[in-house]
Short mmCIF file of N, CA and C in Angstrom, two decimals:
data_model
loop_
_atom_site.label_atom_id
_atom_site.label_comp_id
_atom_site.label_asym_id
_atom_site.label_seq_id
_atom_site.Cartn_x
_atom_site.Cartn_y
_atom_site.Cartn_z
N ILE A 1 -12.32 -22.55 -19.37
CA ILE A 1 -11.08 -22.59 -20.04
C ILE A 1 -10.77 -21.39 -20.83
N LEU A 2 -11.85 -20.92 -21.48
CA LEU A 2 -11.78 -19.62 -22.29
C LEU A 2 -11.39 -18.47 -21.32
N THR A 3 -11.98 -18.44 -20.18
CA THR A 3 -11.69 -17.29 -19.28
C THR A 3 -10.21 -17.33 -18.77
N ALA A 4 -9.72 -18.59 -18.52
CA ALA A 4 -8.33 -18.77 -18.08
C ALA A 4 -7.38 -18.33 -19.13
N SER A 5 -7.62 -18.72 -20.35
CA SER A 5 -6.77 -18.24 -21.48
C SER A 5 -6.89 -16.82 -21.76
N PHE A 6 -8.01 -16.20 -21.60
CA PHE A 6 -8.27 -14.84 -21.80
C PHE A 6 -7.50 -13.99 -20.82
N LEU A 7 -7.53 -14.43 -19.51
CA LEU A 7 -6.86 -13.76 -18.40
C LEU A 7 -5.24 -13.93 -18.54
N SER A 8 -4.76 -14.89 -19.31
CA SER A 8 -3.32 -15.07 -19.33
C SER A 8 -2.67 -13.95 -20.10
N TYR A 9 -3.42 -13.16 -20.95
CA TYR A 9 -2.91 -12.06 -21.61
C TYR A 9 -2.86 -10.88 -20.72
N PRO A 10 -1.65 -10.26 -20.52
CA PRO A 10 -1.53 -9.20 -19.49
C PRO A 10 -2.54 -8.04 -19.70
N VAL A 11 -2.76 -7.60 -20.87
CA VAL A 11 -3.68 -6.54 -21.13
C VAL A 11 -5.08 -6.87 -20.78
N PHE A 12 -5.46 -8.03 -21.09
CA PHE A 12 -6.91 -8.51 -20.75
C PHE A 12 -7.01 -8.75 -19.26
N ARG A 13 -5.96 -9.25 -18.69
CA ARG A 13 -6.00 -9.42 -17.12
C ARG A 13 -6.11 -8.11 -16.49
N THR A 14 -5.27 -7.11 -16.91
CA THR A 14 -5.41 -5.78 -16.35
C THR A 14 -6.76 -5.16 -16.41
N LEU A 15 -7.32 -5.34 -17.58
CA LEU A 15 -8.61 -4.71 -17.92
C LEU A 15 -9.61 -5.39 -17.05
N SER A 16 -9.58 -6.74 -16.87
CA SER A 16 -10.52 -7.44 -16.04
C SER A 16 -10.39 -7.06 -14.63
N LEU A 17 -9.19 -6.91 -14.12
CA LEU A 17 -8.89 -6.50 -12.74
C LEU A 17 -9.37 -5.04 -12.51
N GLN A 18 -9.30 -4.14 -13.51
CA GLN A 18 -9.80 -2.76 -13.39
C GLN A 18 -11.35 -2.80 -13.32
N LEU A 19 -12.06 -3.67 -14.24
CA LEU A 19 -13.43 -3.73 -14.22
C LEU A 19 -13.92 -4.36 -12.88
N HIS A 20 -13.24 -5.35 -12.40
CA HIS A 20 -13.58 -5.89 -11.06
C HIS A 20 -13.57 -4.85 -9.98
N SER A 21 -12.49 -4.06 -9.86
CA SER A 21 -12.24 -3.01 -8.94
C SER A 21 -13.35 -1.92 -9.00
N ALA A 22 -13.73 -1.59 -10.29
CA ALA A 22 -14.77 -0.50 -10.51
C ALA A 22 -16.12 -1.01 -10.03
N VAL A 23 -16.45 -2.20 -10.34
CA VAL A 23 -17.81 -2.75 -10.00
C VAL A 23 -17.94 -3.09 -8.58
N THR A 24 -16.91 -3.62 -7.94
CA THR A 24 -16.94 -4.00 -6.47
C THR A 24 -16.45 -3.01 -5.51
N GLY A 25 -15.76 -2.02 -5.94
CA GLY A 25 -15.24 -0.98 -4.99
C GLY A 25 -14.04 -1.62 -4.19
N SER A 26 -13.50 -2.66 -4.75
CA SER A 26 -12.28 -3.29 -4.09
C SER A 26 -11.26 -3.72 -5.11
N TYR A 27 -10.29 -4.51 -4.78
CA TYR A 27 -9.30 -4.92 -5.71
C TYR A 27 -9.01 -6.41 -5.44
N LEU A 28 -8.32 -7.04 -6.38
CA LEU A 28 -7.97 -8.33 -6.23
C LEU A 28 -6.54 -8.47 -5.62
N SER A 29 -6.25 -9.41 -4.79
CA SER A 29 -4.92 -9.55 -4.22
C SER A 29 -3.89 -9.70 -5.30
N SER A 30 -2.68 -9.30 -5.16
CA SER A 30 -1.59 -9.40 -6.04
C SER A 30 -1.65 -8.41 -7.23
N THR A 31 -2.56 -7.54 -7.07
CA THR A 31 -2.54 -6.50 -8.14
C THR A 31 -1.52 -5.41 -7.94
N TYR A 32 -1.11 -5.23 -6.58
CA TYR A 32 -0.21 -4.28 -6.17
C TYR A 32 0.94 -4.96 -5.33
N SER A 33 2.07 -4.38 -5.37
CA SER A 33 3.15 -4.96 -4.63
C SER A 33 4.06 -3.83 -4.03
N VAL A 34 4.78 -4.27 -2.92
CA VAL A 34 5.84 -3.61 -2.30
C VAL A 34 7.13 -4.20 -2.65
N VAL A 35 8.10 -3.42 -3.23
CA VAL A 35 9.30 -3.88 -3.49
C VAL A 35 10.40 -3.40 -2.57
N PHE A 36 11.22 -4.25 -2.05
CA PHE A 36 12.30 -3.84 -1.16
C PHE A 36 13.71 -3.87 -1.87
N VAL A 37 14.43 -2.73 -1.57
CA VAL A 37 15.70 -2.61 -2.23
C VAL A 37 16.62 -2.03 -1.26
N ASN A 38 17.85 -2.64 -1.09
CA ASN A 38 18.82 -2.01 -0.18
C ASN A 38 19.82 -1.23 -1.04
N CYS A 39 20.30 -0.11 -0.41
CA CYS A 39 21.27 0.75 -1.02
C CYS A 39 22.31 1.08 -0.11
N PRO A 40 23.64 1.34 -0.68
CA PRO A 40 24.73 1.55 0.23
C PRO A 40 24.78 2.89 0.89
N ASN A 41 24.01 3.91 0.32
CA ASN A 41 23.98 5.27 0.94
C ASN A 41 22.75 6.00 0.52
N GLU A 42 22.57 7.19 1.23
CA GLU A 42 21.36 7.98 0.99
C GLU A 42 21.22 8.47 -0.47
N GLN A 43 22.41 8.98 -0.92
CA GLN A 43 22.50 9.53 -2.32
C GLN A 43 21.99 8.47 -3.33
N ILE A 44 22.49 7.40 -3.21
CA ILE A 44 22.12 6.36 -4.25
C ILE A 44 20.63 5.92 -4.08
N ALA A 45 20.23 5.89 -2.90
CA ALA A 45 18.88 5.58 -2.56
C ALA A 45 17.92 6.65 -3.19
N ARG A 46 18.24 7.88 -2.97
CA ARG A 46 17.48 9.00 -3.59
C ARG A 46 17.50 9.02 -5.10
N ASP A 47 18.71 8.78 -5.75
CA ASP A 47 18.91 8.69 -7.14
C ASP A 47 18.06 7.54 -7.79
N ILE A 48 18.11 6.43 -7.22
CA ILE A 48 17.29 5.19 -7.58
C ILE A 48 15.73 5.61 -7.49
N ALA A 49 15.31 6.19 -6.26
CA ALA A 49 13.88 6.45 -6.12
C ALA A 49 13.50 7.43 -7.19
N ARG A 50 14.14 8.51 -7.39
CA ARG A 50 13.74 9.53 -8.39
C ARG A 50 13.64 8.95 -9.73
N ALA A 51 14.61 8.10 -10.14
CA ALA A 51 14.62 7.59 -11.46
C ALA A 51 13.48 6.62 -11.75
N ILE A 52 13.11 5.79 -10.79
CA ILE A 52 12.01 4.91 -10.95
C ILE A 52 10.66 5.72 -10.91
N LEU A 53 10.57 6.80 -10.17
CA LEU A 53 9.37 7.60 -10.10
C LEU A 53 9.21 8.33 -11.49
N ASP A 54 10.45 8.81 -12.04
CA ASP A 54 10.33 9.54 -13.20
C ASP A 54 9.89 8.71 -14.40
N LYS A 55 10.24 7.36 -14.31
CA LYS A 55 9.78 6.36 -15.35
C LYS A 55 8.46 5.72 -15.06
N LYS A 56 7.76 6.28 -14.03
CA LYS A 56 6.53 5.73 -13.62
C LYS A 56 6.49 4.17 -13.40
N LEU A 57 7.65 3.65 -12.91
CA LEU A 57 7.66 2.28 -12.47
C LEU A 57 7.08 2.07 -11.11
N ALA A 58 6.86 3.18 -10.43
CA ALA A 58 6.38 3.15 -9.06
C ALA A 58 5.51 4.49 -8.77
N ALA A 59 4.67 4.45 -7.80
CA ALA A 59 3.92 5.61 -7.45
C ALA A 59 4.49 6.24 -6.18
N SER A 60 5.26 5.48 -5.40
CA SER A 60 5.76 6.05 -4.05
C SER A 60 6.86 5.22 -3.67
N VAL A 61 7.89 5.99 -3.06
CA VAL A 61 9.02 5.27 -2.49
C VAL A 61 9.37 5.87 -1.18
N ASN A 62 9.48 4.96 -0.13
CA ASN A 62 9.95 5.43 1.24
C ASN A 62 11.47 5.12 1.31
N ILE A 63 12.22 5.93 1.84
CA ILE A 63 13.72 5.69 2.18
C ILE A 63 13.86 5.53 3.64
N LEU A 64 14.06 4.34 4.10
CA LEU A 64 14.31 4.14 5.50
C LEU A 64 15.73 4.19 5.79
N PRO A 65 16.25 5.02 6.70
CA PRO A 65 17.70 5.29 6.88
C PRO A 65 18.39 4.27 7.80
N MET A 66 19.63 4.07 7.49
CA MET A 66 20.59 3.43 8.35
C MET A 66 20.14 2.14 8.96
N ALA A 67 19.83 1.22 8.11
CA ALA A 67 19.60 -0.10 8.68
C ALA A 67 20.92 -0.96 8.75
N SER A 68 21.05 -1.62 9.86
CA SER A 68 22.24 -2.46 9.98
C SER A 68 21.96 -3.73 9.36
N SER A 69 22.92 -4.21 8.41
CA SER A 69 22.70 -5.45 7.69
C SER A 69 23.90 -6.40 7.95
N LEU A 70 23.57 -7.63 8.18
CA LEU A 70 24.58 -8.67 8.32
C LEU A 70 24.16 -9.66 7.24
N TYR A 71 25.16 -10.14 6.52
CA TYR A 71 24.90 -11.05 5.40
C TYR A 71 26.20 -11.87 5.01
N PHE A 72 25.91 -12.92 4.31
CA PHE A 72 26.99 -13.78 3.73
C PHE A 72 27.41 -13.19 2.37
N TRP A 73 28.76 -13.01 2.21
CA TRP A 73 29.17 -12.62 0.95
C TRP A 73 30.58 -13.27 0.70
N ASN A 74 30.69 -14.05 -0.33
CA ASN A 74 31.98 -14.80 -0.63
C ASN A 74 32.37 -15.61 0.53
N GLY A 75 31.46 -16.24 1.10
CA GLY A 75 31.78 -17.20 2.13
C GLY A 75 32.02 -16.52 3.68
N GLU A 76 31.89 -15.26 3.66
CA GLU A 76 32.15 -14.64 5.04
C GLU A 76 30.98 -13.76 5.37
N ILE A 77 30.88 -13.67 6.74
CA ILE A 77 29.80 -12.75 7.31
C ILE A 77 30.25 -11.38 7.20
N LYS A 78 29.50 -10.50 6.52
CA LYS A 78 29.82 -9.09 6.46
C LYS A 78 28.78 -8.21 7.19
N GLU A 79 29.14 -6.95 7.51
CA GLU A 79 28.31 -6.02 8.12
C GLU A 79 28.35 -4.77 7.31
N ALA A 80 27.13 -4.08 7.18
CA ALA A 80 27.12 -2.76 6.47
C ALA A 80 25.90 -2.06 7.06
N THR A 81 26.02 -0.72 6.81
CA THR A 81 24.87 0.11 7.08
C THR A 81 24.32 0.54 5.63
N GLU A 82 23.02 0.30 5.58
CA GLU A 82 22.34 0.53 4.26
C GLU A 82 21.08 1.27 4.47
N PHE A 83 20.55 1.84 3.33
CA PHE A 83 19.27 2.46 3.26
C PHE A 83 18.39 1.62 2.61
N LEU A 84 17.17 1.48 3.05
CA LEU A 84 16.09 0.57 2.53
C LEU A 84 15.09 1.30 1.77
N LEU A 85 14.81 0.91 0.50
CA LEU A 85 13.73 1.51 -0.27
C LEU A 85 12.55 0.62 -0.19
N LEU A 86 11.36 1.20 0.20
CA LEU A 86 10.04 0.49 0.11
C LEU A 86 9.34 1.18 -0.99
N ILE A 87 9.28 0.38 -2.09
CA ILE A 87 8.67 0.93 -3.36
C ILE A 87 7.22 0.37 -3.54
N LYS A 88 6.21 1.20 -3.71
CA LYS A 88 4.87 0.82 -3.98
C LYS A 88 4.64 0.92 -5.45
N THR A 89 4.16 -0.24 -6.07
CA THR A 89 3.84 -0.26 -7.53
C THR A 89 2.89 -1.30 -7.85
N LYS A 90 2.50 -1.41 -9.14
CA LYS A 90 1.71 -2.44 -9.62
C LYS A 90 2.45 -3.68 -9.81
N THR A 91 1.90 -4.87 -9.42
CA THR A 91 2.64 -6.09 -9.60
C THR A 91 3.04 -6.24 -11.04
N SER A 92 2.25 -5.85 -12.06
CA SER A 92 2.61 -5.94 -13.46
C SER A 92 3.89 -5.21 -13.76
N LYS A 93 4.30 -4.25 -12.92
CA LYS A 93 5.49 -3.60 -13.21
C LYS A 93 6.78 -4.03 -12.46
N VAL A 94 6.58 -5.00 -11.62
CA VAL A 94 7.77 -5.47 -10.73
C VAL A 94 8.84 -5.97 -11.58
N ARG A 95 8.65 -6.80 -12.69
CA ARG A 95 9.75 -7.34 -13.47
C ARG A 95 10.54 -6.26 -14.07
N MET A 96 9.88 -5.29 -14.72
CA MET A 96 10.54 -4.15 -15.40
C MET A 96 11.30 -3.31 -14.35
N LEU A 97 10.74 -3.06 -13.24
CA LEU A 97 11.31 -2.31 -12.12
C LEU A 97 12.56 -3.03 -11.65
N SER A 98 12.49 -4.29 -11.37
CA SER A 98 13.69 -5.11 -10.96
C SER A 98 14.82 -4.99 -11.97
N SER A 99 14.45 -5.21 -13.26
CA SER A 99 15.52 -5.12 -14.19
C SER A 99 16.18 -3.68 -14.28
N TYR A 100 15.36 -2.63 -14.14
CA TYR A 100 15.92 -1.27 -14.21
C TYR A 100 16.83 -1.08 -12.94
N ILE A 101 16.37 -1.47 -11.76
CA ILE A 101 17.19 -1.38 -10.60
C ILE A 101 18.46 -2.09 -10.72
N ARG A 102 18.45 -3.34 -11.20
CA ARG A 102 19.77 -4.07 -11.45
C ARG A 102 20.63 -3.33 -12.35
N PHE A 103 20.10 -2.75 -13.32
CA PHE A 103 20.87 -1.87 -14.35
C PHE A 103 21.75 -0.71 -13.64
N MET A 104 20.87 0.00 -12.80
CA MET A 104 21.49 1.32 -12.16
C MET A 104 22.10 1.03 -10.81
N HIS A 105 21.99 -0.02 -10.19
CA HIS A 105 22.39 -0.28 -8.80
C HIS A 105 23.90 -0.60 -8.81
N PRO A 106 24.61 -0.03 -7.81
CA PRO A 106 26.08 -0.29 -7.76
C PRO A 106 26.52 -1.63 -7.24
N PHE A 107 25.60 -2.36 -6.49
CA PHE A 107 25.92 -3.68 -5.94
C PHE A 107 26.01 -4.68 -7.11
N GLU A 108 26.93 -5.64 -7.02
CA GLU A 108 26.92 -6.74 -7.95
C GLU A 108 25.66 -7.64 -7.90
N VAL A 109 25.11 -7.83 -6.73
CA VAL A 109 23.84 -8.57 -6.50
C VAL A 109 23.07 -7.71 -5.56
N PRO A 110 22.25 -6.75 -6.05
CA PRO A 110 21.39 -5.95 -5.16
C PRO A 110 20.29 -6.75 -4.60
N GLU A 111 19.84 -6.39 -3.39
CA GLU A 111 18.68 -7.05 -2.73
C GLU A 111 17.43 -6.40 -3.45
N VAL A 112 16.69 -7.14 -4.14
CA VAL A 112 15.44 -6.65 -4.87
C VAL A 112 14.52 -7.91 -4.71
N PHE A 113 13.40 -7.58 -4.00
CA PHE A 113 12.28 -8.64 -3.93
C PHE A 113 11.02 -7.94 -3.66
N SER A 114 9.94 -8.55 -3.98
CA SER A 114 8.54 -7.86 -3.73
C SER A 114 7.75 -8.81 -3.01
N LEU A 115 6.70 -8.16 -2.35
CA LEU A 115 5.68 -8.80 -1.66
C LEU A 115 4.31 -8.28 -2.11
N PRO A 116 3.28 -9.17 -2.31
CA PRO A 116 1.97 -8.61 -2.73
C PRO A 116 1.34 -7.92 -1.59
N MET A 117 0.58 -6.88 -1.99
CA MET A 117 -0.32 -6.13 -0.99
C MET A 117 -1.57 -6.94 -0.96
N ASP A 118 -1.96 -7.42 0.31
CA ASP A 118 -3.24 -8.11 0.43
C ASP A 118 -4.40 -7.25 0.79
N GLN A 119 -4.18 -6.09 1.31
CA GLN A 119 -5.29 -5.24 1.74
C GLN A 119 -4.76 -3.81 1.41
N GLY A 120 -5.87 -2.95 1.20
CA GLY A 120 -5.42 -1.54 0.97
C GLY A 120 -6.65 -0.68 0.87
N ASP A 121 -6.48 0.51 1.11
CA ASP A 121 -7.55 1.54 0.87
C ASP A 121 -7.83 1.76 -0.62
N VAL A 122 -9.10 1.56 -1.03
CA VAL A 122 -9.37 1.65 -2.50
C VAL A 122 -8.94 3.00 -3.06
N ARG A 123 -9.07 4.08 -2.35
CA ARG A 123 -8.63 5.39 -2.76
C ARG A 123 -7.14 5.48 -2.99
N TYR A 124 -6.39 4.92 -2.00
CA TYR A 124 -4.87 4.86 -2.13
C TYR A 124 -4.44 4.06 -3.32
N LEU A 125 -5.16 3.00 -3.54
CA LEU A 125 -4.78 2.06 -4.75
C LEU A 125 -5.14 2.72 -5.99
N LYS A 126 -6.22 3.45 -6.05
CA LYS A 126 -6.54 4.29 -7.23
C LYS A 126 -5.48 5.34 -7.54
N TRP A 127 -4.98 5.99 -6.38
CA TRP A 127 -3.82 6.94 -6.52
C TRP A 127 -2.68 6.19 -7.02
N LEU A 128 -2.37 4.99 -6.51
CA LEU A 128 -1.14 4.21 -6.98
C LEU A 128 -1.31 3.99 -8.43
N ASP A 129 -2.54 3.56 -8.91
CA ASP A 129 -2.77 3.39 -10.34
C ASP A 129 -2.39 4.55 -11.15
N GLU A 130 -2.93 5.74 -10.68
CA GLU A 130 -2.63 7.00 -11.44
C GLU A 130 -1.11 7.33 -11.43
N GLY A 131 -0.38 7.07 -10.37
CA GLY A 131 1.05 7.40 -10.27
C GLY A 131 1.84 6.54 -11.14
N THR A 132 1.39 5.35 -11.35
CA THR A 132 2.24 4.44 -12.27
C THR A 132 1.77 4.46 -13.70
N GLY A 133 0.68 5.10 -14.12
CA GLY A 133 0.27 5.18 -15.49
C GLY A 133 -0.26 3.90 -15.93
N GLU A 134 -0.55 3.83 -17.12
CA GLU A 134 -1.10 2.62 -17.75
C GLU A 134 -0.10 1.65 -18.08
N ASP A 135 -0.50 0.35 -17.99
CA ASP A 135 0.48 -0.79 -18.26
C ASP A 135 0.72 -0.91 -19.74
#
């Protein structure tokens, strides 16, 4: 019970995950995430990518061009061409990252969701840690 309450504090959880990674040479699932964000054009995609990298909310962003999107909006099926951001970050930063994207994104309801990384090269994940700074 003490361990569970100890790990409920973000700082202690982060430290214990880092200790686990250092000792075992691996990492625990859900420590890192990929965040998906759609953007209406390339310039907005680049602006958002640069802003979140500047704030160290992510270590890397891929911009995938010209995805065709079909979706429901106000009861109608809509079509658009969008750019997709694949954002690599720490799971602990996803909430702040999502809030920041909602603040600067031009869509009324931007597509922002994340998936945990279940596997990864330890050297890449160490680089990801360095790119996002300390929690």
